[in-house]
mmCIF file of C-alpha atoms in Angstrom:
data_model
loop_
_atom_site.group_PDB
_atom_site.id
_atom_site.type_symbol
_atom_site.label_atom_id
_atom_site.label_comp_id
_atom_site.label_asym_id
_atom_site.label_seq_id
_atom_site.Cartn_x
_atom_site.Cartn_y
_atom_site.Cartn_z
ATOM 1 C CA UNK A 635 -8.954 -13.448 -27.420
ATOM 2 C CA UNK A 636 -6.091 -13.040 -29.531
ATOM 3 C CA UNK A 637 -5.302 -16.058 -31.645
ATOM 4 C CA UNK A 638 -1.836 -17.822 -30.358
ATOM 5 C CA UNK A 639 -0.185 -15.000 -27.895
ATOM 6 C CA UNK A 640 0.511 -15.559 -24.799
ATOM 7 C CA UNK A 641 -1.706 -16.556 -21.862
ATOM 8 C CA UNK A 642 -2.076 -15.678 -18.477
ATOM 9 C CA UNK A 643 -4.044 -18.403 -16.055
ATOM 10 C CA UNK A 644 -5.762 -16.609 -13.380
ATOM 11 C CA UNK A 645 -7.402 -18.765 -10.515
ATOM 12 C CA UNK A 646 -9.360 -16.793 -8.212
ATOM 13 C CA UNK A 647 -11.491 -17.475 -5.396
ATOM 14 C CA UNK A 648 -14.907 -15.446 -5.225
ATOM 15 C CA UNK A 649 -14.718 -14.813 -1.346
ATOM 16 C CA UNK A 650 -11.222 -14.123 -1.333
ATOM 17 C CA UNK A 651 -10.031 -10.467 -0.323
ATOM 18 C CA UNK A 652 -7.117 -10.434 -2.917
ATOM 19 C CA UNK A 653 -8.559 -11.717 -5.399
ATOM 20 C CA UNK A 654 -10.913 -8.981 -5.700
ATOM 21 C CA UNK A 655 -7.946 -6.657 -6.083
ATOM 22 C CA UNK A 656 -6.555 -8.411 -8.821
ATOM 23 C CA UNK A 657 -10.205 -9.085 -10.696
ATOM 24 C CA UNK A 658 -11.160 -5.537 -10.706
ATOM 25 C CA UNK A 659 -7.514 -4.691 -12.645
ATOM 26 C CA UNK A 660 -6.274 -7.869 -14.516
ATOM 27 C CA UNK A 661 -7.809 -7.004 -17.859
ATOM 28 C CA UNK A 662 -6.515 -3.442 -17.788
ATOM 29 C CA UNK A 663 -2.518 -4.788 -16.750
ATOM 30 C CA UNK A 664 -3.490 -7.838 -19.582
ATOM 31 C CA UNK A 665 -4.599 -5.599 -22.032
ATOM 32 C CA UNK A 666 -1.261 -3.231 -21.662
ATOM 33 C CA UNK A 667 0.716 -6.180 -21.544
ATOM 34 C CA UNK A 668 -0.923 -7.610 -25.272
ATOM 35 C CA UNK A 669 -1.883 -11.173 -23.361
ATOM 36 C CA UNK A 670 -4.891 -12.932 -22.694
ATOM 37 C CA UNK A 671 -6.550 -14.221 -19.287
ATOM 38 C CA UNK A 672 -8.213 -17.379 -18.567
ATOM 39 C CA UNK A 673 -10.199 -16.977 -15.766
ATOM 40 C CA UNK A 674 -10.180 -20.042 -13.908
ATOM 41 C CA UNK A 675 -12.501 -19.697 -10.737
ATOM 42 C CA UNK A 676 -12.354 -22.057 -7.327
ATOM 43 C CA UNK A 677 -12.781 -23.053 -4.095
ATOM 44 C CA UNK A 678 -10.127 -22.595 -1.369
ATOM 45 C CA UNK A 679 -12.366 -24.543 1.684
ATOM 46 C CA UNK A 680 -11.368 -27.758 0.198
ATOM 47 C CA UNK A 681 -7.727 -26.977 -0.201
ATOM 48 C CA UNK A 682 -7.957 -25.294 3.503
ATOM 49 C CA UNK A 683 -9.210 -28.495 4.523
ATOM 50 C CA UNK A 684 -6.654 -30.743 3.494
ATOM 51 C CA UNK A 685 -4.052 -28.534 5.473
ATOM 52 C CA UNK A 686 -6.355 -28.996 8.348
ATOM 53 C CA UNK A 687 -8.274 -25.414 8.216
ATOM 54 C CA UNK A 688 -11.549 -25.411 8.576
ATOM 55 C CA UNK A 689 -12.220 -21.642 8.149
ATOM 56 C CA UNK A 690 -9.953 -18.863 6.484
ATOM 57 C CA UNK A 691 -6.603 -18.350 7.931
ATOM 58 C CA UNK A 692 -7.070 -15.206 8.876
ATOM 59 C CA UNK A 693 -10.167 -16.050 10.958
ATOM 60 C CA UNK A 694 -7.714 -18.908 12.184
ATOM 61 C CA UNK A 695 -4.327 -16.492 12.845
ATOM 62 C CA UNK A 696 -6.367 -12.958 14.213
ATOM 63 C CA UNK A 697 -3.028 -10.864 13.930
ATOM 64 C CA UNK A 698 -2.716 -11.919 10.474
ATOM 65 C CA UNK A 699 -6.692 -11.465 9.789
ATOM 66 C CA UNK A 700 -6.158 -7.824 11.751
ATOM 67 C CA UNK A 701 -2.940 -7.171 9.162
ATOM 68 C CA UNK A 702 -5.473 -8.305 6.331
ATOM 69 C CA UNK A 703 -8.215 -6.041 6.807
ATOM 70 C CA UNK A 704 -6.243 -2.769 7.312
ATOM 71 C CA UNK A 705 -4.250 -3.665 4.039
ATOM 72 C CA UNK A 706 -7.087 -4.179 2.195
ATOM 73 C CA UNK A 707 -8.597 -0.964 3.282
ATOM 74 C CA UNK A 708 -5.129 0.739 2.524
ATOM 75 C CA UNK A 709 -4.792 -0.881 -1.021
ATOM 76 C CA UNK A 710 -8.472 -0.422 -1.594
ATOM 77 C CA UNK A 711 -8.531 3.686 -0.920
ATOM 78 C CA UNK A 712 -4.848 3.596 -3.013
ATOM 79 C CA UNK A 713 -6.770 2.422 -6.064
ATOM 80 C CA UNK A 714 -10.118 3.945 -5.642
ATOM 81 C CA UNK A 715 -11.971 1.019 -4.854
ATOM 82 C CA UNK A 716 -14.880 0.595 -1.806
ATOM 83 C CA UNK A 717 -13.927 -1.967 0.508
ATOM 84 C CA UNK A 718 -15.739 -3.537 3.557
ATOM 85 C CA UNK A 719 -15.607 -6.666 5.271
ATOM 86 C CA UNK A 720 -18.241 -9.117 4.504
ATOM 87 C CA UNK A 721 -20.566 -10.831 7.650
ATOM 88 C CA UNK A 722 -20.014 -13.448 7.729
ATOM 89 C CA UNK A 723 -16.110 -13.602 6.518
ATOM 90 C CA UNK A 724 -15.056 -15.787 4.248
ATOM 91 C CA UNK A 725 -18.438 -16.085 2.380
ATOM 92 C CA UNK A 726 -19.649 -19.390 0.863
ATOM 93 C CA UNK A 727 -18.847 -19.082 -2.409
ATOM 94 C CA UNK A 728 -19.663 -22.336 -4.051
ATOM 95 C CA UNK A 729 -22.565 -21.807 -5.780
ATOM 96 C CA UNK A 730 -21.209 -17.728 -7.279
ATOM 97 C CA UNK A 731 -18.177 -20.199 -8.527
ATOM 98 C CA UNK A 732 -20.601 -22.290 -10.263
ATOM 99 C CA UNK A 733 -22.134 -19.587 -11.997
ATOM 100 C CA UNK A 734 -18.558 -18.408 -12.783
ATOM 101 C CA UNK A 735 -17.842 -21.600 -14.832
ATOM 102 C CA UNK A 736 -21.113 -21.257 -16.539
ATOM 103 C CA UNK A 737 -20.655 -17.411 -16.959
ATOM 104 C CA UNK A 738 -16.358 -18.254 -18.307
ATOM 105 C CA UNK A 739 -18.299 -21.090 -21.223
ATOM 106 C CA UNK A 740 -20.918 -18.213 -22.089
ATOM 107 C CA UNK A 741 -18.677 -14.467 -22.487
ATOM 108 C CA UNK A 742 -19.886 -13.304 -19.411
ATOM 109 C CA UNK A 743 -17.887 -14.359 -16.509
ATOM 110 C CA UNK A 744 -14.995 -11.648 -16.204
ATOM 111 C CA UNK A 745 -18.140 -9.171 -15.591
ATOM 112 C CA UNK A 746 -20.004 -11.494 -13.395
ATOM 113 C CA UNK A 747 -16.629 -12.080 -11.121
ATOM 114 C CA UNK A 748 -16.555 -8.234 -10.812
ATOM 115 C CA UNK A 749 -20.149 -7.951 -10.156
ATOM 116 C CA UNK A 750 -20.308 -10.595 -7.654
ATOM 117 C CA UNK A 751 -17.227 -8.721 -5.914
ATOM 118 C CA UNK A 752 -18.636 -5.418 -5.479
ATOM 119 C CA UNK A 753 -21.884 -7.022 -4.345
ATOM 120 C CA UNK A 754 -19.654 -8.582 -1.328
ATOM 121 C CA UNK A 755 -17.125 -5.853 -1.305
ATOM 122 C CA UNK A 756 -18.482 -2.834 -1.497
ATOM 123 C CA UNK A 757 -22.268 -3.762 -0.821
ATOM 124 C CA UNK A 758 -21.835 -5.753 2.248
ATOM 125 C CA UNK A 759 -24.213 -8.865 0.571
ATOM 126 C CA UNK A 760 -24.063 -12.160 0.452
ATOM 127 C CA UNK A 761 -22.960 -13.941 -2.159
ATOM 128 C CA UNK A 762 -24.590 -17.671 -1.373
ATOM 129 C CA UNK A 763 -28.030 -15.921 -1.598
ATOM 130 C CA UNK A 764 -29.663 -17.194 -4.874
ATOM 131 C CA UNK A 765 -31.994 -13.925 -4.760
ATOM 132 C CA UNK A 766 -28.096 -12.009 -4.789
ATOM 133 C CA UNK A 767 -26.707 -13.699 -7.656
ATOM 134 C CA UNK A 768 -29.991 -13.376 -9.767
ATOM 135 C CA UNK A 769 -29.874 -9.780 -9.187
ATOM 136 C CA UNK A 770 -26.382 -10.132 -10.875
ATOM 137 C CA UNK A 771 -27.655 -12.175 -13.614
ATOM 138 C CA UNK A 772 -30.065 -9.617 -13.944
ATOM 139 C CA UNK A 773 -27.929 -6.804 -14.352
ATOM 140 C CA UNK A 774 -25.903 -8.234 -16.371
ATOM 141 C CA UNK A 775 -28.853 -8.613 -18.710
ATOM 142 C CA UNK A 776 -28.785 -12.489 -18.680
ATOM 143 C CA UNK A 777 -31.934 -14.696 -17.755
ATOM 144 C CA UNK A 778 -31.232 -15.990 -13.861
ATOM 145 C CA UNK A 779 -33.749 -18.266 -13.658
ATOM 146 C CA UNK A 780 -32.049 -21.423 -16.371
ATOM 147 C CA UNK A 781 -29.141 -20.109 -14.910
ATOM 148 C CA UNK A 782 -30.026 -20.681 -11.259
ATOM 149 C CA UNK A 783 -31.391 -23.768 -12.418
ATOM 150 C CA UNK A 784 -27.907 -25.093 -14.277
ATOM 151 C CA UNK A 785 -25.763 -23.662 -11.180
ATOM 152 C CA UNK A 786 -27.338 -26.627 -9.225
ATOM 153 C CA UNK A 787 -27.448 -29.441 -11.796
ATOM 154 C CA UNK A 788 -24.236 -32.522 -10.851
ATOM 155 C CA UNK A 789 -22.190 -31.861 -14.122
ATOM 156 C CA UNK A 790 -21.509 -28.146 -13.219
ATOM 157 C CA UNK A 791 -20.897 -29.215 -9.099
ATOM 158 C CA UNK A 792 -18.786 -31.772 -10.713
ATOM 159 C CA UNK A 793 -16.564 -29.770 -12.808
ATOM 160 C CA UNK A 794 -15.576 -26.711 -9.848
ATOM 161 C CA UNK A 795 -14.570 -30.116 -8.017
ATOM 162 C CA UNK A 796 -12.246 -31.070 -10.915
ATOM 163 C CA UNK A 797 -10.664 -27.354 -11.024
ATOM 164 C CA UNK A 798 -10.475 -27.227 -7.475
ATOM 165 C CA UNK A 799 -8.677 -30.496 -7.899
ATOM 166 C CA UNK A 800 -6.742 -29.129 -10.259
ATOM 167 C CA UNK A 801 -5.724 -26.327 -8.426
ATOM 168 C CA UNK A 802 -4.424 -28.369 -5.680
ATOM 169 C CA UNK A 803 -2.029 -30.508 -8.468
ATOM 170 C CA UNK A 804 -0.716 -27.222 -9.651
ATOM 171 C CA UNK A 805 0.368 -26.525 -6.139
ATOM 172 C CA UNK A 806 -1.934 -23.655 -5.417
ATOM 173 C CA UNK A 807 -2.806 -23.098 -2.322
ATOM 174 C CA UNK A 808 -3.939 -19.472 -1.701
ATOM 175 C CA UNK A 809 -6.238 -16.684 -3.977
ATOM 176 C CA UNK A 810 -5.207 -15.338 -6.291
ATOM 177 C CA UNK A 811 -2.491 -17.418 -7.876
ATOM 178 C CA UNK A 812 -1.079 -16.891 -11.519
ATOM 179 C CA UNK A 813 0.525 -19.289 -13.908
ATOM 180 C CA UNK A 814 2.637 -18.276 -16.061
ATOM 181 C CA UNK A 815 3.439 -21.261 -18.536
ATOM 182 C CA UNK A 816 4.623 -23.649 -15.498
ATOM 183 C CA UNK A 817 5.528 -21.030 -13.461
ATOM 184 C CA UNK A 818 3.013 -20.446 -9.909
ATOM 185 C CA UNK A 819 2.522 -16.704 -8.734
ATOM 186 C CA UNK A 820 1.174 -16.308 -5.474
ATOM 187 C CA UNK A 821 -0.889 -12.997 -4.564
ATOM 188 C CA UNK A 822 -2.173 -9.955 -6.001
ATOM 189 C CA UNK A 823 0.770 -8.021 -5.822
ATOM 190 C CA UNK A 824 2.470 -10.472 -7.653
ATOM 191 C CA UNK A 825 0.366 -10.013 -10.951
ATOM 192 C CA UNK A 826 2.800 -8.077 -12.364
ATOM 193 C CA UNK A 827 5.694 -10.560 -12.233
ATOM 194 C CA UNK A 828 3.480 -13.382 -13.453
ATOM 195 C CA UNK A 829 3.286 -11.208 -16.453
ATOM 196 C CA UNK A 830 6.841 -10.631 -17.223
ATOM 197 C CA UNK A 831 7.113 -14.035 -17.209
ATOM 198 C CA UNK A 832 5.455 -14.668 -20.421
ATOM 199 C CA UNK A 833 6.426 -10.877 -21.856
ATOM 200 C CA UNK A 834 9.957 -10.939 -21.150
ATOM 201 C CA UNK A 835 10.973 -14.754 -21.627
ATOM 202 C CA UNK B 1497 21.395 9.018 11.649
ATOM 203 C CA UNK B 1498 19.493 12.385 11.067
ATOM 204 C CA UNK B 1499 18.527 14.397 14.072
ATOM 205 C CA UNK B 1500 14.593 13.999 13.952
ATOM 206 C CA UNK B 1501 13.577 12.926 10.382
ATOM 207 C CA UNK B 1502 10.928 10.022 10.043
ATOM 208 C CA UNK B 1503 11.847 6.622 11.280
ATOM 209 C CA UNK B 1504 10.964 3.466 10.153
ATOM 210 C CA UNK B 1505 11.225 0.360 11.998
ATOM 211 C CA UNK B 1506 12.577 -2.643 10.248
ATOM 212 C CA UNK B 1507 11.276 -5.876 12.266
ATOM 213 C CA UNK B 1508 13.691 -8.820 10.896
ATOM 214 C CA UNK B 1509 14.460 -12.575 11.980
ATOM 215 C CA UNK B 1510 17.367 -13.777 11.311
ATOM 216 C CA UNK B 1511 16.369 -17.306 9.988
ATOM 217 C CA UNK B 1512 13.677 -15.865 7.687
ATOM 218 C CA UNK B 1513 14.582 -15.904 3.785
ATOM 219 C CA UNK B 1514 12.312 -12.668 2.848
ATOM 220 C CA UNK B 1515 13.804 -11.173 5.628
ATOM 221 C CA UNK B 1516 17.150 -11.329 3.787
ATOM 222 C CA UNK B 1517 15.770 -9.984 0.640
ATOM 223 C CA UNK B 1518 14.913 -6.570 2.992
ATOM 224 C CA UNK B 1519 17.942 -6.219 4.859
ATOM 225 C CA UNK B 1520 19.995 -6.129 1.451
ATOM 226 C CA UNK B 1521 18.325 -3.481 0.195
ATOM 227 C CA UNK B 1522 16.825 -1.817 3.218
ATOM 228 C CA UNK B 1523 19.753 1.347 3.611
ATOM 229 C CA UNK B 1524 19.518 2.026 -0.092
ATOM 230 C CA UNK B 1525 15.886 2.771 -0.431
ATOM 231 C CA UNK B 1526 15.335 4.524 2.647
ATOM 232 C CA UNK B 1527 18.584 6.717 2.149
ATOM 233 C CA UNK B 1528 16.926 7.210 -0.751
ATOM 234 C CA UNK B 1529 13.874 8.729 0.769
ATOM 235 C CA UNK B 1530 15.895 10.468 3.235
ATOM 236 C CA UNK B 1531 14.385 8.527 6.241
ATOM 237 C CA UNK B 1532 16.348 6.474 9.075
ATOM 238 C CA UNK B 1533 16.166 2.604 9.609
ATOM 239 C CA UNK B 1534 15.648 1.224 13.449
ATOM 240 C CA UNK B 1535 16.640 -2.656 12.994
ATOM 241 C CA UNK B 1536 14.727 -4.563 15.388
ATOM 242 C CA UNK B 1537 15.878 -8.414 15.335
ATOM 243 C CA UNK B 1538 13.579 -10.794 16.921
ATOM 244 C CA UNK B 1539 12.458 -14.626 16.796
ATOM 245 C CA UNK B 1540 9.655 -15.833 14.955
ATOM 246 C CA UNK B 1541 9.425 -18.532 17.294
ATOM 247 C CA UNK B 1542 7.880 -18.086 19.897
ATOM 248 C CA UNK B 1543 5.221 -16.213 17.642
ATOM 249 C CA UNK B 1544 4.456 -19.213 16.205
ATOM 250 C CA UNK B 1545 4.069 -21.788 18.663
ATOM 251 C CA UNK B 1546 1.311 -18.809 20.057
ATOM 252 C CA UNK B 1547 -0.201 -19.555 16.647
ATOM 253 C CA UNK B 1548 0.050 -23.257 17.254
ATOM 254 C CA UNK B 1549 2.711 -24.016 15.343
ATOM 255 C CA UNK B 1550 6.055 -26.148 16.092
ATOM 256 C CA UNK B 1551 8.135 -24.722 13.053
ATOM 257 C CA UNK B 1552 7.921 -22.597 9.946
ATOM 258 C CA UNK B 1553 4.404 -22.084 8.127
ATOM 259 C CA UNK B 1554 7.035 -23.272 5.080
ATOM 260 C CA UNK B 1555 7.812 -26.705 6.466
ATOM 261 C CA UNK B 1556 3.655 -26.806 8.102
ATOM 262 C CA UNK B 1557 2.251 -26.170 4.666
ATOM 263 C CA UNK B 1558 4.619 -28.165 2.230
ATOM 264 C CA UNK B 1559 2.748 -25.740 -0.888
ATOM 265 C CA UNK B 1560 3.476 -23.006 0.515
ATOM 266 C CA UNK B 1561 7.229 -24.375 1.179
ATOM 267 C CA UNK B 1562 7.530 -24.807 -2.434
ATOM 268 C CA UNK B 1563 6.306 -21.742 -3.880
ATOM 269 C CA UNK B 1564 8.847 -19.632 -1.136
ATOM 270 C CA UNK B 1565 11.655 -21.749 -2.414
ATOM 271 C CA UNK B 1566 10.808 -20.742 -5.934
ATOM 272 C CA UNK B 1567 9.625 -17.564 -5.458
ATOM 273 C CA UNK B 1568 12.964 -16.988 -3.384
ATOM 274 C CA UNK B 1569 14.886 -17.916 -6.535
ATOM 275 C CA UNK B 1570 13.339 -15.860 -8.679
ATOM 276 C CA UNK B 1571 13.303 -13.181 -6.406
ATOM 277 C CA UNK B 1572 17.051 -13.385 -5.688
ATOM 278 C CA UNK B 1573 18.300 -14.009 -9.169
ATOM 279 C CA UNK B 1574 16.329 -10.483 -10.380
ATOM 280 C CA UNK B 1575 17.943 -8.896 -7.378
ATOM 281 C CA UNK B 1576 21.750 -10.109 -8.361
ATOM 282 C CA UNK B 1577 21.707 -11.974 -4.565
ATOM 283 C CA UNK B 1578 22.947 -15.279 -4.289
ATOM 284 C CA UNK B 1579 20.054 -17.300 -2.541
ATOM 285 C CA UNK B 1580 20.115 -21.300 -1.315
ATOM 286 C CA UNK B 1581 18.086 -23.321 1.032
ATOM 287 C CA UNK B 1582 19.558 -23.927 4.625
ATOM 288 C CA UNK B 1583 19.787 -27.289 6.080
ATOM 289 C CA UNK B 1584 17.713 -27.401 8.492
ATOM 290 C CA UNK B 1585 15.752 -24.642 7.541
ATOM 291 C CA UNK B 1586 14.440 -22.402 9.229
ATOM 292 C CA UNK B 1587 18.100 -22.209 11.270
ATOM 293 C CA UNK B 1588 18.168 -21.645 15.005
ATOM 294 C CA UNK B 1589 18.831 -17.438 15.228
ATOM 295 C CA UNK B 1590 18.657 -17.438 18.456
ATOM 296 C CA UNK B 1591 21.950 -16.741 18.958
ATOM 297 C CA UNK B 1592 22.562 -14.172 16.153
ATOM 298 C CA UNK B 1593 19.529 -12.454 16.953
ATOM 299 C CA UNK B 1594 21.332 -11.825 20.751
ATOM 300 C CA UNK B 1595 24.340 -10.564 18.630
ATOM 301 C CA UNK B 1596 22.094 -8.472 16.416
ATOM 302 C CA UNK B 1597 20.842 -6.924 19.585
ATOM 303 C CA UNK B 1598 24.340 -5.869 20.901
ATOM 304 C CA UNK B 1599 25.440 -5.006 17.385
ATOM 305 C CA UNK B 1600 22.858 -2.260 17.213
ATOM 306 C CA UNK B 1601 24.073 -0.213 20.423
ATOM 307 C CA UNK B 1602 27.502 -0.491 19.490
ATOM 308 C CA UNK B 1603 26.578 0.943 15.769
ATOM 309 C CA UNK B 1604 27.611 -2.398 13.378
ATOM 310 C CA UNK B 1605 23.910 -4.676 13.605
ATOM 311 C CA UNK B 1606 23.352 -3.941 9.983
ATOM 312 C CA UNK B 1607 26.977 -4.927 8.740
ATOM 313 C CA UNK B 1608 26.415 -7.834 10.931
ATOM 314 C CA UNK B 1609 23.033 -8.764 9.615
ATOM 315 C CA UNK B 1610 23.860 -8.618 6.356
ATOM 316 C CA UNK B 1611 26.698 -10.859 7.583
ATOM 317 C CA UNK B 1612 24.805 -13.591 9.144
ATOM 318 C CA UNK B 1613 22.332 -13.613 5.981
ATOM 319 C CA UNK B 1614 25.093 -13.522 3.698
ATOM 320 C CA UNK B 1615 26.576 -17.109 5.659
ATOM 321 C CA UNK B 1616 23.344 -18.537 5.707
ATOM 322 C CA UNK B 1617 21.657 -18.012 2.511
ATOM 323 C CA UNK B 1618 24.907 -17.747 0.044
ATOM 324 C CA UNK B 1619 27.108 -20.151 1.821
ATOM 325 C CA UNK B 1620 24.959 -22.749 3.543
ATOM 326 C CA UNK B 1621 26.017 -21.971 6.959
ATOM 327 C CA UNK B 1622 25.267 -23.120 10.502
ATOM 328 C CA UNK B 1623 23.973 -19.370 11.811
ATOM 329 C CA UNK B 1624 23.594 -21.447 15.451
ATOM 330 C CA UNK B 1625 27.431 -22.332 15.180
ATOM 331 C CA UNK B 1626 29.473 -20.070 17.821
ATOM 332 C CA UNK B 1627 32.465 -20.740 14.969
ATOM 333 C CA UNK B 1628 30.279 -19.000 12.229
ATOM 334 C CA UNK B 1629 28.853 -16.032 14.366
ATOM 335 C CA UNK B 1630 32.623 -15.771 15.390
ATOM 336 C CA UNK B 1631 34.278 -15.657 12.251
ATOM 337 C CA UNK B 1632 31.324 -13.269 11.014
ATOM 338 C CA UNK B 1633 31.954 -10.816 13.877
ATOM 339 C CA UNK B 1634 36.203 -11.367 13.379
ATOM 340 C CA UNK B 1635 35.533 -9.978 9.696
ATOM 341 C CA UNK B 1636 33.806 -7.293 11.123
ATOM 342 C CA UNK B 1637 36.929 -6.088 13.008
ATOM 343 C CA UNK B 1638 35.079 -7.241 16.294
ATOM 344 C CA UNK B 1639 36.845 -9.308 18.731
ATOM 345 C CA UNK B 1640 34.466 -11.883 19.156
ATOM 346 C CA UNK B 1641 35.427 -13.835 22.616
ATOM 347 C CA UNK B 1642 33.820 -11.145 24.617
ATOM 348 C CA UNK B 1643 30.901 -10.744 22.232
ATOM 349 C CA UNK B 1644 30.119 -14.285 22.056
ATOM 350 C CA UNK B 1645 30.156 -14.497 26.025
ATOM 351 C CA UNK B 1646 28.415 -11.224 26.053
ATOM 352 C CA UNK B 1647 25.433 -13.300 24.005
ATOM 353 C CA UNK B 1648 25.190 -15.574 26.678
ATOM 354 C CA UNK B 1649 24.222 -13.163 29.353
ATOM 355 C CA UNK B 1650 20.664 -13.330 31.191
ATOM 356 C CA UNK B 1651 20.076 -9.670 30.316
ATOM 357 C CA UNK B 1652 20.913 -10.309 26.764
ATOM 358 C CA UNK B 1653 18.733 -13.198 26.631
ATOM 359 C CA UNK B 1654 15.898 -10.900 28.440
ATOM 360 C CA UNK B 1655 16.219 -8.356 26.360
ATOM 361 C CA UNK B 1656 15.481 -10.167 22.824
ATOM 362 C CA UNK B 1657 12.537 -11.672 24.997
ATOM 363 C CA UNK B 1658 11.088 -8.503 25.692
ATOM 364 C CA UNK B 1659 12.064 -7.437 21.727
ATOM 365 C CA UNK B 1660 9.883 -10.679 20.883
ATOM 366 C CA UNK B 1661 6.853 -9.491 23.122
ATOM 367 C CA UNK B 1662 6.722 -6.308 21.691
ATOM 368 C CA UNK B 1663 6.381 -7.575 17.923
ATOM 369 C CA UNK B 1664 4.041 -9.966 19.152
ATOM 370 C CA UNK B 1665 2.399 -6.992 21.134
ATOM 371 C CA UNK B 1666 2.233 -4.979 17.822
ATOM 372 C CA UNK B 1667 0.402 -7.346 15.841
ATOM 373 C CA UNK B 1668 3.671 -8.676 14.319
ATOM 374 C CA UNK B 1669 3.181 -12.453 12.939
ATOM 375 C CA UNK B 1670 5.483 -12.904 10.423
ATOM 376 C CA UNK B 1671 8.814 -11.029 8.896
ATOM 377 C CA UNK B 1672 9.971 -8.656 7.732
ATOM 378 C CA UNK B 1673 7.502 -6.023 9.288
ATOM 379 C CA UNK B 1674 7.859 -2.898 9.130
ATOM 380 C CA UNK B 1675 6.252 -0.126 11.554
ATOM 381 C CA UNK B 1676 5.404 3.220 10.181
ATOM 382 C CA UNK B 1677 4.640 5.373 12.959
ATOM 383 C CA UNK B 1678 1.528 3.074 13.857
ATOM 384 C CA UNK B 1679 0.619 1.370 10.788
ATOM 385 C CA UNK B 1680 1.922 -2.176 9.909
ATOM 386 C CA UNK B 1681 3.159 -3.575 6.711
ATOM 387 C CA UNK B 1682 3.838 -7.437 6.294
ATOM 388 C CA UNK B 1683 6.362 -8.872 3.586
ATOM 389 C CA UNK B 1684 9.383 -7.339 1.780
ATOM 390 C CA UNK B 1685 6.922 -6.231 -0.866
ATOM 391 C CA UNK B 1686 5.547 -4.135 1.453
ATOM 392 C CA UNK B 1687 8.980 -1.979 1.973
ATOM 393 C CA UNK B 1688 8.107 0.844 -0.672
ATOM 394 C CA UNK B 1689 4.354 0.992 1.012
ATOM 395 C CA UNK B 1690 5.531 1.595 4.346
ATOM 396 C CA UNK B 1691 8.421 4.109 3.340
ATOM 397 C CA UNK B 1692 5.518 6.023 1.733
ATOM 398 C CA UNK B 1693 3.665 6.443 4.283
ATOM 399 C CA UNK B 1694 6.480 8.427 6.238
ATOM 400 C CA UNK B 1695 7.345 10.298 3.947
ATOM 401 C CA UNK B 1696 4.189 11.219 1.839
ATOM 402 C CA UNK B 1697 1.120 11.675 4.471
#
């Protein structure tokens, strides 16, 4: 991480559709762009709940769900990545966000993100399956067993409920969303904006 | 328009703010690509109250409000186009989307669009008002007695019914869509997508 340039936050959602797009590219565009990424992983179900969701919108609107799927399938073949929908859609995502804070502390969570996206993505698995994610932690040549083990102690639980909090304050609603200094970008396509926000002040 | 060159259609409501952003720009990038624009106004409306909902997702989801205010601004200010807030927002189009409908057989619906947006997002304006529409079509070099009792006629009022069945038919849930040939794009950041897929297959 470079020492005082600028810094893009990026809060994704590990079931979220769009926020795969934008995981599998950010560090390229950030790299280009000479800024930094903090990765700042969450829950939406909470945040769905207080607007009085209790699934995924687009399980909740099926034109918009409909809309969703082809577009992902149209973005996905654009930029060479596999796509499928997930069974069940959206997947519970908790505990893969837990590791994610863990992974973000340790130097491994950028590649754990992806990992855990192309599991769901392009392998059709499911992500709230401890034997899943310890294949990940596996692969990713980290020991999953103190891992799985941490994912479940009341400090880690505790602190995705404090960035999901803080997600809400900062007026997020939706995966992925940017911030740029004080300024909220919604969406995947809007990645690029977000970062001519801090590159061309 | 050209004799039998790709077509795209351009789904707009009146009342919607990234609706505006399209029709603006709209003529310029698809001249530019050498294909033809069909306008189709409809209401949102009645699309949404299917969905459950008694007014714009913007006012439902107060978040989501905010970050289409700002995002608006932005948006609009990068663009060079003036951009405020109605009051009430979203604005009753009802009306202007009846004019929109005659305006495209008799050749100025775009001019008048652009009009109506014009009124409402620059200059605060009542687009319900029979004044405003009146004074919009008068600039236009349109008498507007006739076209404003024209607007009131049952098979005026049918047809933007029908118009409103037929998004909803196509999977439309929100504006601007576009239609190219049968795929479906969603959001004014989808124009370029949709243009591309008429005229590169």
């Amino acid at each position: 991480m470079r020492a005082s340039g600028p810094r893009l936050e990026f809060w994704y959602e590990l079931a979220s559709t769009y926020s795969y797009l934008s995981a599998m590219r950010i560090e390229a565009v950030a790299d280009e762009a000479g800024i930094d990424i903090v990765w700042k992983p969450f829950v939406l179900g909470p945040i769905f709940n207080a607007q009085g969701w209790s699934t995924s919108p687009f399980n909740i609107y099926p034109a918009k769900g409909r809309h969703m799927v082809r577009e992902m399938e149209r973005l996905s073949a654009a930029r060479g990545l596999p796509f499928m929908m997930p069974a069940p859609f959206p997947q519970n995502s908790l505990n893969a966000a837990r590791l994610a804070l863990i992974g973000h502390e340790e130097g491994w969570g950028p590649a754990f993100a992806r990992a855990v996206y192309t599991a769901q993505f392009a392998d059709g698995e499911d992500i709230s399956d401890r034997k899943v994610l310890g294949k990940i932690l596996g692969d990713l040549g980290r020991d999953p067993a103190p891992l799985l083990a941490r994912m479940e102690q009341p400090d880690i639980k505790q602190r995705l409920r404090q960035q999901t909090e803080e997600a809400q304050e900062l007026g997020i609603f939706g995966a992925p969303s940017f911030l740029a200094q004080d300024e909220l970008f919604w969406g995947d396509d809007r990645l690029e904006q977000a970062i001519a926000r801090l590159t061309k002040p």
